[in-house]
Amino acid sequence: MCVPNRPTEPKLAKCDKWLETFDFDAFTADIKKLGDELEKNQGTADVAHLKKMVLWSNACGLVGMLTMGLGVHAVPIIALSTFTFTRWTMIAHHTCHGGYDKCHPNKKRWNRFKFAVGGVWNRMCDWFDWMMPEAWNVEHNNRHHYCLSELEDPDLVENNLVDLRKLPVPVFIKWLLLPALVTTWKWFYYAPNTYKELKLAKWRKEGKKIPDDVVPSDAVTVRSLLFGGTPFYSFWEFFSIVVGPYLVIHFFLFPLPLLMIGEYLGTGHDMYISAVKNLFLADMLTNIHGFVAIVTNHAGDDMYRFRDGCRPYSGSFYLRQVLASVDFWTGSDINDFMHGYLNYQIEHHLWPSLSMLSYKRSQPLVKALCKKHGVPYVQQNVFSRVKKTVDIMTGAKSMMWFPEDYERKFLEKDSVVEAAKKNRKTVLLSDRCMQAASD
């Protein structure tokens, strides 16, 4: 792997040479045109595809529910884990982005402003997980997507794991810490940090001053809540509103009927105890599954980082989504299902508010466009990306910095285009999505 190009280096590193012949304006025009075409072609086929994926996900949940009281074994653990994983990564993820806002006939549910939000009951019916949906919508849909690989990106692995990266111990010692992180990251890191982003957004909207000793981009974890606290919320607030309902209802109340069934069958509490154990083991497995398919999307020594923010759906924005994202194997529905449709990460980041089926359709087209314009398009086996991600987490490798001169040059081009847009009456997909993101 080439040495990352540093801000003070006037010459391009070998891995950045493609920029010398890159046509920024032509690439931007091609991506925008394709995005508008994809949106126009969404319809009944996208809804039918969503229904099929929901059916598959629910089938996993049903198998897990029917077998979780029959002893601790692989079937309920895998089924429940897969249900939880796909309910988040496929169904909630793309619905909360607005992927079905226009094409789905049921506007009261399959809408970004309705799905899973508004209280515990809606959360239980639509998407019940460690994270609070409203908090995840802010952290992921806005902060992550529109600050990708900048310091303000709350999911920037290289920044969030800085303590581990700098830990003065051999790398193999750091590897020993990874199993604990990988099996708990959703409730240990993601739930508190997404809630922090929600509270931070409210503070900014209300004009509240952030304390001088608080760095907004620093991640909040359960450890930091317990041993240092955060000015944004208390541990009790976090527990009672965010993780407490899921912990109590999902792991202990949900399997309660098995107590009565066990008494009727003469097995006592055994079925209930088996179910609770299976639910906790499934949670550990779905954390692992999620880590493999989610955390690896934007980490690696072949991924770029950026210094300054850019306007959403500008030329710089489109370019960054390709350079800071990676696709995994794509193709069949079963392959895509097991990847949670996160194997189309480049396409999803280019146009976050499209459907899963649109990403499948667009992937070969985007790859061809990148080849046409000489833009690096990374697509690898997901397990290869796990190794690259772990290298970033442990400090064995570092991400690349995008050449500063080109970053500034492209941002200046965006400013010129934006100034010209003010007199245009046509509203493009990119403008509509930006407006939705700002609402």
GROMACS .gro file of C-alpha atoms in nm:
model
  439
    1MET     CA    1   0.000   0.000   0.000
    2CYS     CA    2   0.127   0.344  -0.091
    3VAL     CA    3   0.233   0.588   0.178
    4PRO     CA    4  -0.051   0.832   0.268
    5ASN     CA    5  -0.012   1.172   0.107
    6ARG     CA    6   0.039   1.432   0.382
    7PRO     CA    7  -0.095   1.786   0.370
    8THR     CA    8   0.257   1.934   0.346
    9GLU     CA    9   0.364   1.724   0.047
   10PRO     CA   10   0.349   1.924  -0.280
   11LYS     CA   11   0.382   1.618  -0.504
   12LEU     CA   12   0.116   1.355  -0.547
   13ALA     CA   13   0.184   1.012  -0.404
   14LYS     CA   14   0.164   0.720  -0.644
   15CYS     CA   15  -0.182   0.625  -0.520
   16ASP     CA   16  -0.309   0.979  -0.595
   17LYS     CA   17  -0.179   1.004  -0.952
   18TRP     CA   18  -0.527   0.944  -1.094
   19LEU     CA   19  -0.614   1.300  -0.989
   20GLU     CA   20  -0.383   1.448  -1.253
   21THR     CA   21  -0.621   1.346  -1.533
   22PHE     CA   22  -0.948   1.338  -1.339
   23ASP     CA   23  -1.237   1.538  -1.490
   24PHE     CA   24  -1.424   1.656  -1.180
   25ASP     CA   25  -1.708   1.827  -1.366
   26ALA     CA   26  -1.778   1.536  -1.602
   27PHE     CA   27  -1.779   1.285  -1.315
   28THR     CA   28  -2.021   1.503  -1.116
   29ALA     CA   29  -2.257   1.538  -1.412
   30ASP     CA   30  -2.261   1.163  -1.481
   31ILE     CA   31  -2.332   1.072  -1.117
   32LYS     CA   32  -2.610   1.330  -1.086
   33LYS     CA   33  -2.772   1.212  -1.408
   34LEU     CA   34  -2.767   0.850  -1.297
   35GLY     CA   35  -2.915   0.939  -0.958
   36ASP     CA   36  -3.208   1.120  -1.116
   37GLU     CA   37  -3.273   0.827  -1.351
   38LEU     CA   38  -3.270   0.581  -1.063
   39GLU     CA   39  -3.522   0.783  -0.865
   40LYS     CA   40  -3.758   0.809  -1.162
   41ASN     CA   41  -3.750   0.432  -1.213
   42GLN     CA   42  -3.850   0.343  -0.856
   43GLY     CA   43  -4.197   0.195  -0.816
   44THR     CA   44  -4.389  -0.125  -0.748
   45ALA     CA   45  -4.087  -0.350  -0.806
   46ASP     CA   46  -3.901  -0.175  -0.523
   47VAL     CA   47  -4.196  -0.222  -0.287
   48ALA     CA   48  -4.226  -0.590  -0.383
   49HIS     CA   49  -3.856  -0.637  -0.317
   50LEU     CA   50  -3.889  -0.472   0.024
   51LYS     CA   51  -4.180  -0.701   0.111
   52LYS     CA   52  -3.972  -1.005   0.017
   53MET     CA   53  -3.683  -0.894   0.237
   54VAL     CA   54  -3.925  -0.825   0.525
   55LEU     CA   55  -4.068  -1.175   0.479
   56TRP     CA   56  -3.723  -1.334   0.491
   57SER     CA   57  -3.628  -1.133   0.798
   58ASN     CA   58  -3.954  -1.214   0.978
   59ALA     CA   59  -3.910  -1.581   0.892
   60CYS     CA   60  -3.577  -1.578   1.074
   61GLY     CA   61  -3.744  -1.414   1.371
   62LEU     CA   62  -4.025  -1.670   1.374
   63VAL     CA   63  -3.783  -1.965   1.365
   64GLY     CA   64  -3.588  -1.813   1.650
   65MET     CA   65  -3.897  -1.745   1.856
   66LEU     CA   66  -4.034  -2.100   1.814
   67THR     CA   67  -3.706  -2.270   1.901
   68MET     CA   68  -3.550  -2.045   2.165
   69GLY     CA   69  -3.710  -2.238   2.453
   70LEU     CA   70  -3.597  -2.580   2.333
   71GLY     CA   71  -3.248  -2.571   2.479
   72VAL     CA   72  -2.944  -2.360   2.400
   73HIS     CA   73  -2.833  -2.439   2.046
   74ALA     CA   74  -2.734  -2.288   1.712
   75VAL     CA   75  -3.076  -2.267   1.542
   76PRO     CA   76  -3.241  -2.002   1.763
   77ILE     CA   77  -2.913  -1.814   1.812
   78ILE     CA   78  -2.847  -1.780   1.438
   79ALA     CA   79  -3.212  -1.714   1.352
   80LEU     CA   80  -3.262  -1.445   1.617
   81SER     CA   81  -2.927  -1.286   1.536
   82THR     CA   82  -3.008  -1.270   1.164
   83PHE     CA   83  -3.351  -1.124   1.233
   84THR     CA   84  -3.205  -0.847   1.449
   85PHE     CA   85  -2.929  -0.777   1.197
   86THR     CA   86  -3.153  -0.759   0.890
   87ARG     CA   87  -3.429  -0.567   1.066
   88TRP     CA   88  -3.175  -0.293   1.127
   89THR     CA   89  -2.945  -0.297   0.827
   90MET     CA   90  -3.203  -0.357   0.555
   91ILE     CA   91  -3.550  -0.262   0.670
   92ALA     CA   92  -3.499   0.017   0.925
   93HIS     CA   93  -3.187   0.150   0.757
   94HIS     CA   94  -3.333   0.212   0.414
   95THR     CA   95  -3.678   0.312   0.538
   96CYS     CA   96  -3.536   0.569   0.782
   97HIS     CA   97  -3.333   0.715   0.494
   98GLY     CA   98  -3.653   0.770   0.296
   99GLY     CA   99  -3.589   0.495   0.043
  100TYR     CA  100  -3.961   0.414   0.023
  101ASP     CA  101  -4.116   0.754   0.098
  102LYS     CA  102  -4.245   0.802  -0.255
  103CYS     CA  103  -4.291   0.452  -0.393
  104HIS     CA  104  -4.457   0.273  -0.100
  105PRO     CA  105  -4.839   0.309  -0.084
  106ASN     CA  106  -4.848   0.294   0.300
  107LYS     CA  107  -4.725   0.643   0.381
  108LYS     CA  108  -4.827   0.616   0.747
  109ARG     CA  109  -4.562   0.356   0.822
  110TRP     CA  110  -4.300   0.321   0.547
  111ASN     CA  111  -4.183   0.679   0.576
  112ARG     CA  112  -3.866   0.823   0.726
  113PHE     CA  113  -4.064   1.048   0.960
  114LYS     CA  114  -4.295   0.768   1.082
  115PHE     CA  115  -4.097   0.444   1.098
  116ALA     CA  116  -4.002   0.337   1.454
  117VAL     CA  117  -4.017   0.690   1.596
  118GLY     CA  118  -4.253   0.844   1.850
  119GLY     CA  119  -4.224   0.615   2.150
  120VAL     CA  120  -4.143   0.267   2.278
  121TRP     CA  121  -4.449   0.105   2.115
  122ASN     CA  122  -4.356   0.224   1.765
  123ARG     CA  123  -3.999   0.122   1.835
  124MET     CA  124  -4.114  -0.230   1.932
  125CYS     CA  125  -4.337  -0.266   1.626
  126ASP     CA  126  -4.094  -0.137   1.364
  127TRP     CA  127  -3.734  -0.163   1.482
  128PHE     CA  128  -3.643  -0.266   1.835
  129ASP     CA  129  -3.272  -0.255   1.909
  130TRP     CA  130  -3.022  -0.104   2.151
  131MET     CA  131  -3.020   0.229   1.966
  132MET     CA  132  -3.297   0.486   1.993
  133PRO     CA  133  -3.428   0.534   1.635
  134GLU     CA  134  -3.454   0.913   1.664
  135ALA     CA  135  -3.092   0.926   1.783
  136TRP     CA  136  -2.972   0.694   1.510
  137ASN     CA  137  -3.148   0.905   1.246
  138VAL     CA  138  -2.944   1.207   1.355
  139GLU     CA  139  -2.613   1.028   1.405
  140HIS     CA  140  -2.623   0.811   1.094
  141ASN     CA  141  -2.856   0.969   0.839
  142ASN     CA  142  -2.721   1.321   0.890
  143ARG     CA  143  -2.390   1.334   1.074
  144HIS     CA  144  -2.227   1.026   0.925
  145HIS     CA  145  -2.358   1.058   0.571
  146TYR     CA  146  -2.289   1.428   0.530
  147CYS     CA  147  -1.954   1.435   0.713
  148LEU     CA  148  -1.812   1.111   0.576
  149SER     CA  149  -1.448   1.053   0.675
  150GLU     CA  150  -1.416   1.403   0.819
  151LEU     CA  151  -1.333   1.456   1.186
  152GLU     CA  152  -1.702   1.536   1.242
  153ASP     CA  153  -1.801   1.190   1.116
  154PRO     CA  154  -1.919   1.012   1.435
  155ASP     CA  155  -1.844   0.672   1.277
  156LEU     CA  156  -1.483   0.744   1.184
  157VAL     CA  157  -1.307   0.434   1.315
  158GLU     CA  158  -0.961   0.589   1.308
  159ASN     CA  159  -1.076   0.871   1.537
  160ASN     CA  160  -1.305   0.670   1.765
  161LEU     CA  161  -1.035   0.411   1.839
  162VAL     CA  162  -0.755   0.664   1.890
  163ASP     CA  163  -0.698   0.547   2.248
  164LEU     CA  164  -0.648   0.188   2.135
  165ARG     CA  165  -0.433   0.297   1.841
  166LYS     CA  166  -0.202   0.492   2.072
  167LEU     CA  167  -0.192   0.232   2.350
  168PRO     CA  168   0.180   0.164   2.414
  169VAL     CA  169   0.155  -0.214   2.390
  170PRO     CA  170   0.238  -0.464   2.113
  171VAL     CA  171  -0.028  -0.503   1.842
  172PHE     CA  172  -0.101  -0.863   1.941
  173ILE     CA  173  -0.209  -0.738   2.286
  174LYS     CA  174  -0.455  -0.503   2.119
  175TRP     CA  175  -0.591  -0.797   1.920
  176LEU     CA  176  -0.676  -0.966   2.251
  177LEU     CA  177  -0.906  -0.675   2.337
  178LEU     CA  178  -1.103  -0.702   2.013
  179PRO     CA  179  -1.342  -0.989   2.102
  180ALA     CA  180  -1.489  -0.783   2.387
  181LEU     CA  181  -1.533  -0.481   2.158
  182VAL     CA  182  -1.679  -0.678   1.866
  183THR     CA  183  -1.941  -0.862   2.075
  184THR     CA  184  -2.067  -0.556   2.267
  185TRP     CA  185  -2.015  -0.253   2.041
  186LYS     CA  186  -2.383  -0.179   1.973
  187TRP     CA  187  -2.477  -0.120   2.337
  188PHE     CA  188  -2.133  -0.023   2.466
  189TYR     CA  189  -2.046   0.238   2.200
  190TYR     CA  190  -2.316   0.286   1.938
  191ALA     CA  191  -2.623   0.337   2.158
  192PRO     CA  192  -2.463   0.603   2.385
  193ASN     CA  193  -2.287   0.778   2.098
  194THR     CA  194  -2.596   0.803   1.878
  195TYR     CA  195  -2.786   0.946   2.176
  196LYS     CA  196  -2.504   1.195   2.228
  197GLU     CA  197  -2.544   1.312   1.868
  198LEU     CA  198  -2.918   1.360   1.920
  199LYS     CA  199  -2.862   1.567   2.234
  200LEU     CA  200  -2.578   1.760   2.070
  201ALA     CA  201  -2.803   1.846   1.774
  202LYS     CA  202  -3.070   1.974   2.015
  203TRP     CA  203  -2.812   2.182   2.203
  204ARG     CA  204  -2.694   2.343   1.881
  205LYS     CA  205  -3.049   2.411   1.767
  206GLU     CA  206  -3.128   2.577   2.102
  207GLY     CA  207  -2.804   2.775   2.096
  208LYS     CA  208  -2.664   2.614   2.413
  209LYS     CA  209  -2.294   2.660   2.472
  210ILE     CA  210  -2.085   2.345   2.466
  211PRO     CA  211  -1.843   2.338   2.762
  212ASP     CA  212  -1.487   2.435   2.670
  213ASP     CA  213  -1.346   2.105   2.795
  214VAL     CA  214  -1.583   1.898   2.579
  215VAL     CA  215  -1.480   1.787   2.229
  216PRO     CA  216  -1.805   1.725   2.037
  217SER     CA  217  -1.645   1.474   1.802
  218ASP     CA  218  -1.525   1.252   2.088
  219ALA     CA  219  -1.728   0.933   2.120
  220VAL     CA  220  -1.939   0.870   2.429
  221THR     CA  221  -1.937   0.509   2.551
  222VAL     CA  222  -2.076   0.323   2.850
  223ARG     CA  223  -1.729   0.339   3.003
  224SER     CA  224  -1.710   0.717   2.970
  225LEU     CA  225  -2.062   0.747   3.114
  226LEU     CA  226  -1.970   0.540   3.419
  227PHE     CA  227  -1.628   0.685   3.490
  228GLY     CA  228  -1.645   1.044   3.372
  229GLY     CA  229  -1.993   1.126   3.257
  230THR     CA  230  -2.100   1.358   2.979
  231PRO     CA  231  -2.269   1.699   2.998
  232PHE     CA  232  -2.528   1.590   2.743
  233TYR     CA  233  -2.716   1.337   2.958
  234SER     CA  234  -2.693   1.123   3.271
  235PHE     CA  235  -2.642   0.750   3.285
  236TRP     CA  236  -2.994   0.708   3.425
  237GLU     CA  237  -3.143   0.903   3.136
  238PHE     CA  238  -2.949   0.689   2.890
  239PHE     CA  239  -3.060   0.367   3.060
  240SER     CA  240  -3.425   0.458   3.109
  241ILE     CA  241  -3.482   0.601   2.761
  242VAL     CA  242  -3.237   0.425   2.528
  243VAL     CA  243  -3.109   0.082   2.635
  244GLY     CA  244  -3.329  -0.001   2.935
  245PRO     CA  245  -3.652  -0.067   2.742
  246TYR     CA  246  -3.473  -0.300   2.502
  247LEU     CA  247  -3.286  -0.483   2.778
  248VAL     CA  248  -3.595  -0.545   2.992
  249ILE     CA  249  -3.853  -0.612   2.720
  250HIS     CA  250  -3.646  -0.803   2.464
  251PHE     CA  251  -3.444  -1.025   2.695
  252PHE     CA  252  -3.677  -1.082   2.993
  253LEU     CA  253  -4.040  -0.994   2.914
  254PHE     CA  254  -4.055  -1.124   2.557
  255PRO     CA  255  -3.986  -1.489   2.656
  256LEU     CA  256  -4.220  -1.480   2.964
  257PRO     CA  257  -4.492  -1.697   2.799
  258LEU     CA  258  -4.242  -1.981   2.809
  259LEU     CA  259  -4.274  -1.981   3.189
  260MET     CA  260  -4.639  -2.079   3.157
  261ILE     CA  261  -4.571  -2.325   2.878
  262GLY     CA  262  -4.293  -2.482   3.084
  263GLU     CA  263  -4.521  -2.518   3.386
  264TYR     CA  264  -4.788  -2.679   3.167
  265LEU     CA  265  -4.536  -2.925   3.018
  266GLY     CA  266  -4.378  -2.996   3.352
  267THR     CA  267  -4.033  -2.856   3.266
  268GLY     CA  268  -4.047  -2.571   3.515
  269HIS     CA  269  -3.837  -2.266   3.429
  270ASP     CA  270  -3.607  -2.449   3.188
  271MET     CA  271  -3.768  -2.319   2.868
  272TYR     CA  272  -3.761  -1.959   2.990
  273ILE     CA  273  -3.399  -1.986   3.104
  274SER     CA  274  -3.301  -2.140   2.769
  275ALA     CA  275  -3.477  -1.858   2.583
  276VAL     CA  276  -3.301  -1.588   2.786
  277LYS     CA  277  -2.964  -1.752   2.724
  278ASN     CA  278  -3.036  -1.785   2.351
  279LEU     CA  279  -3.138  -1.418   2.331
  280PHE     CA  280  -2.816  -1.301   2.494
  281LEU     CA  281  -2.601  -1.531   2.278
  282ALA     CA  282  -2.790  -1.412   1.968
  283ASP     CA  283  -2.715  -1.055   2.070
  284MET     CA  284  -2.344  -1.132   2.087
  285LEU     CA  285  -2.362  -1.298   1.744
  286THR     CA  286  -2.554  -1.009   1.586
  287ASN     CA  287  -2.292  -0.770   1.726
  288ILE     CA  288  -2.027  -0.974   1.547
  289HIS     CA  289  -2.234  -0.989   1.227
  290GLY     CA  290  -2.293  -0.615   1.246
  291PHE     CA  291  -1.928  -0.540   1.305
  292VAL     CA  292  -1.825  -0.744   1.002
  293ALA     CA  293  -2.079  -0.581   0.769
  294ILE     CA  294  -2.102  -0.226   0.911
  295VAL     CA  295  -1.781  -0.112   1.079
  296THR     CA  296  -1.577  -0.226   0.779
  297ASN     CA  297  -1.763  -0.004   0.529
  298HIS     CA  298  -1.532   0.297   0.559
  299ALA     CA  299  -1.211   0.177   0.719
  300GLY     CA  300  -0.882   0.066   0.566
  301ASP     CA  301  -0.549   0.200   0.449
  302ASP     CA  302  -0.699   0.239   0.101
  303MET     CA  303  -0.974   0.473   0.223
  304TYR     CA  304  -0.936   0.853   0.216
  305ARG     CA  305  -0.989   1.108   0.493
  306PHE     CA  306  -1.081   1.475   0.441
  307ARG     CA  307  -1.007   1.796   0.629
  308ASP     CA  308  -1.304   2.022   0.553
  309GLY     CA  309  -1.675   1.972   0.506
  310CYS     CA  310  -1.848   1.987   0.170
  311ARG     CA  311  -2.199   2.070   0.053
  312PRO     CA  312  -2.419   1.758   0.032
  313TYR     CA  313  -2.475   1.637  -0.326
  314SER     CA  314  -2.200   1.857  -0.465
  315GLY     CA  315  -1.918   1.725  -0.681
  316SER     CA  316  -1.693   1.690  -0.377
  317PHE     CA  317  -1.966   1.504  -0.193
  318TYR     CA  318  -2.010   1.249  -0.473
  319LEU     CA  319  -1.638   1.193  -0.505
  320ARG     CA  320  -1.592   1.144  -0.131
  321GLN     CA  321  -1.865   0.882  -0.111
  322VAL     CA  322  -1.672   0.667  -0.359
  323LEU     CA  323  -1.325   0.730  -0.215
  324ALA     CA  324  -1.424   0.668   0.149
  325SER     CA  325  -1.658   0.369   0.100
  326VAL     CA  326  -1.617   0.009  -0.004
  327ASP     CA  327  -1.852  -0.241  -0.169
  328PHE     CA  328  -1.848  -0.610  -0.081
  329TRP     CA  329  -1.952  -0.903  -0.298
  330THR     CA  330  -2.280  -0.826  -0.475
  331GLY     CA  331  -2.529  -1.031  -0.673
  332SER     CA  332  -2.794  -1.275  -0.546
  333ASP     CA  333  -3.067  -1.187  -0.297
  334ILE     CA  334  -2.935  -1.435  -0.041
  335ASN     CA  335  -2.585  -1.286  -0.063
  336ASP     CA  336  -2.725  -0.934  -0.031
  337PHE     CA  337  -2.954  -1.043   0.254
  338MET     CA  338  -2.666  -1.181   0.458
  339HIS     CA  339  -2.472  -0.859   0.396
  340GLY     CA  340  -2.776  -0.657   0.506
  341TYR     CA  341  -2.756  -0.477   0.169
  342LEU     CA  342  -2.454  -0.296   0.308
  343ASN     CA  343  -2.249  -0.451   0.030
  344TYR     CA  344  -2.372  -0.162  -0.189
  345GLN     CA  345  -2.221   0.099   0.039
  346ILE     CA  346  -2.078   0.321  -0.236
  347GLU     CA  347  -2.411   0.343  -0.415
  348HIS     CA  348  -2.601   0.396  -0.090
  349HIS     CA  349  -2.375   0.685   0.009
  350LEU     CA  350  -2.408   0.848  -0.332
  351TRP     CA  351  -2.789   0.847  -0.305
  352PRO     CA  352  -2.897   0.766   0.054
  353SER     CA  353  -3.269   0.805  -0.013
  354LEU     CA  354  -3.310   0.529  -0.271
  355SER     CA  355  -3.434   0.172  -0.224
  356MET     CA  356  -3.234  -0.147  -0.180
  357LEU     CA  357  -3.330  -0.262  -0.528
  358SER     CA  358  -3.205   0.066  -0.677
  359TYR     CA  359  -2.862   0.002  -0.528
  360LYS     CA  360  -2.853  -0.345  -0.681
  361ARG     CA  361  -2.946  -0.197  -1.020
  362SER     CA  362  -2.697   0.087  -0.996
  363GLN     CA  363  -2.387  -0.099  -0.874
  364PRO     CA  364  -2.248  -0.211  -1.213
  365LEU     CA  365  -2.333   0.131  -1.359
  366VAL     CA  366  -2.149   0.319  -1.086
  367LYS     CA  367  -1.851   0.087  -1.113
  368ALA     CA  368  -1.838   0.149  -1.488
  369LEU     CA  369  -1.860   0.527  -1.438
  370CYS     CA  370  -1.573   0.519  -1.192
  371LYS     CA  371  -1.364   0.317  -1.436
  372LYS     CA  372  -1.450   0.565  -1.712
  373HIS     CA  373  -1.330   0.859  -1.501
  374GLY     CA  374  -1.035   0.683  -1.339
  375VAL     CA  375  -1.180   0.707  -0.986
  376PRO     CA  376  -1.068   0.428  -0.748
  377TYR     CA  377  -1.364   0.197  -0.682
  378VAL     CA  378  -1.293  -0.051  -0.402
  379GLN     CA  379  -1.485  -0.380  -0.397
  380GLN     CA  380  -1.360  -0.669  -0.186
  381ASN     CA  381  -1.465  -0.971   0.012
  382VAL     CA  382  -1.606  -0.852   0.345
  383PHE     CA  383  -1.362  -1.066   0.543
  384SER     CA  384  -1.068  -0.900   0.369
  385ARG     CA  385  -1.210  -0.570   0.487
  386VAL     CA  386  -1.229  -0.699   0.846
  387LYS     CA  387  -0.850  -0.737   0.844
  388LYS     CA  388  -0.805  -0.386   0.704
  389THR     CA  389  -1.044  -0.245   0.964
  390VAL     CA  390  -0.866  -0.417   1.251
  391ASP     CA  391  -0.536  -0.276   1.124
  392ILE     CA  392  -0.687   0.073   1.153
  393MET     CA  393  -0.834   0.000   1.497
  394THR     CA  394  -0.504  -0.124   1.638
  395GLY     CA  395  -0.287   0.143   1.475
  396ALA     CA  396  -0.101  -0.107   1.256
  397LYS     CA  397  -0.211   0.097   0.950
  398SER     CA  398  -0.356   0.442   0.886
  399MET     CA  399  -0.604   0.585   0.638
  400MET     CA  400  -0.493   0.809   0.350
  401TRP     CA  401  -0.532   1.185   0.353
  402PHE     CA  402  -0.682   1.329   0.036
  403PRO     CA  403  -0.435   1.574  -0.124
  404GLU     CA  404  -0.505   1.913   0.029
  405ASP     CA  405  -0.461   2.118  -0.288
  406TYR     CA  406  -0.716   1.907  -0.474
  407GLU     CA  407  -0.958   1.910  -0.182
  408ARG     CA  408  -0.950   2.290  -0.182
  409LYS     CA  409  -0.973   2.307  -0.562
  410PHE     CA  410  -1.282   2.086  -0.574
  411LEU     CA  411  -1.453   2.278  -0.293
  412GLU     CA  412  -1.397   2.601  -0.486
  413LYS     CA  413  -1.558   2.441  -0.792
  414ASP     CA  414  -1.856   2.346  -0.578
  415SER     CA  415  -1.893   2.707  -0.466
  416VAL     CA  416  -1.905   2.827  -0.826
  417VAL     CA  417  -2.170   2.569  -0.917
  418GLU     CA  418  -2.376   2.654  -0.609
  419ALA     CA  419  -2.373   3.022  -0.698
  420ALA     CA  420  -2.498   2.940  -1.047
  421LYS     CA  421  -2.775   2.718  -0.908
  422LYS     CA  422  -2.947   3.007  -0.734
  423ASN     CA  423  -3.093   3.123  -1.063
  424ARG     CA  424  -3.208   2.777  -1.177
  425LYS     CA  425  -3.571   2.679  -1.131
  426THR     CA  426  -3.536   2.303  -1.200
  427VAL     CA  427  -3.519   2.101  -0.877
  428LEU     CA  428  -3.296   1.794  -0.908
  429LEU     CA  429  -3.287   1.482  -0.691
  430SER     CA  430  -2.972   1.611  -0.523
  431ASP     CA  431  -3.146   1.933  -0.422
  432ARG     CA  432  -3.456   1.756  -0.294
  433CYS     CA  433  -3.247   1.517  -0.084
  434MET     CA  434  -3.048   1.806   0.058
  435GLN     CA  435  -3.368   1.984   0.154
  436ALA     CA  436  -3.500   1.669   0.323
  437ALA     CA  437  -3.174   1.630   0.514
  438SER     CA  438  -3.200   1.988   0.638
  439ASP     CA  439  -3.561   1.955   0.760
   0.00000   0.00000   0.00000
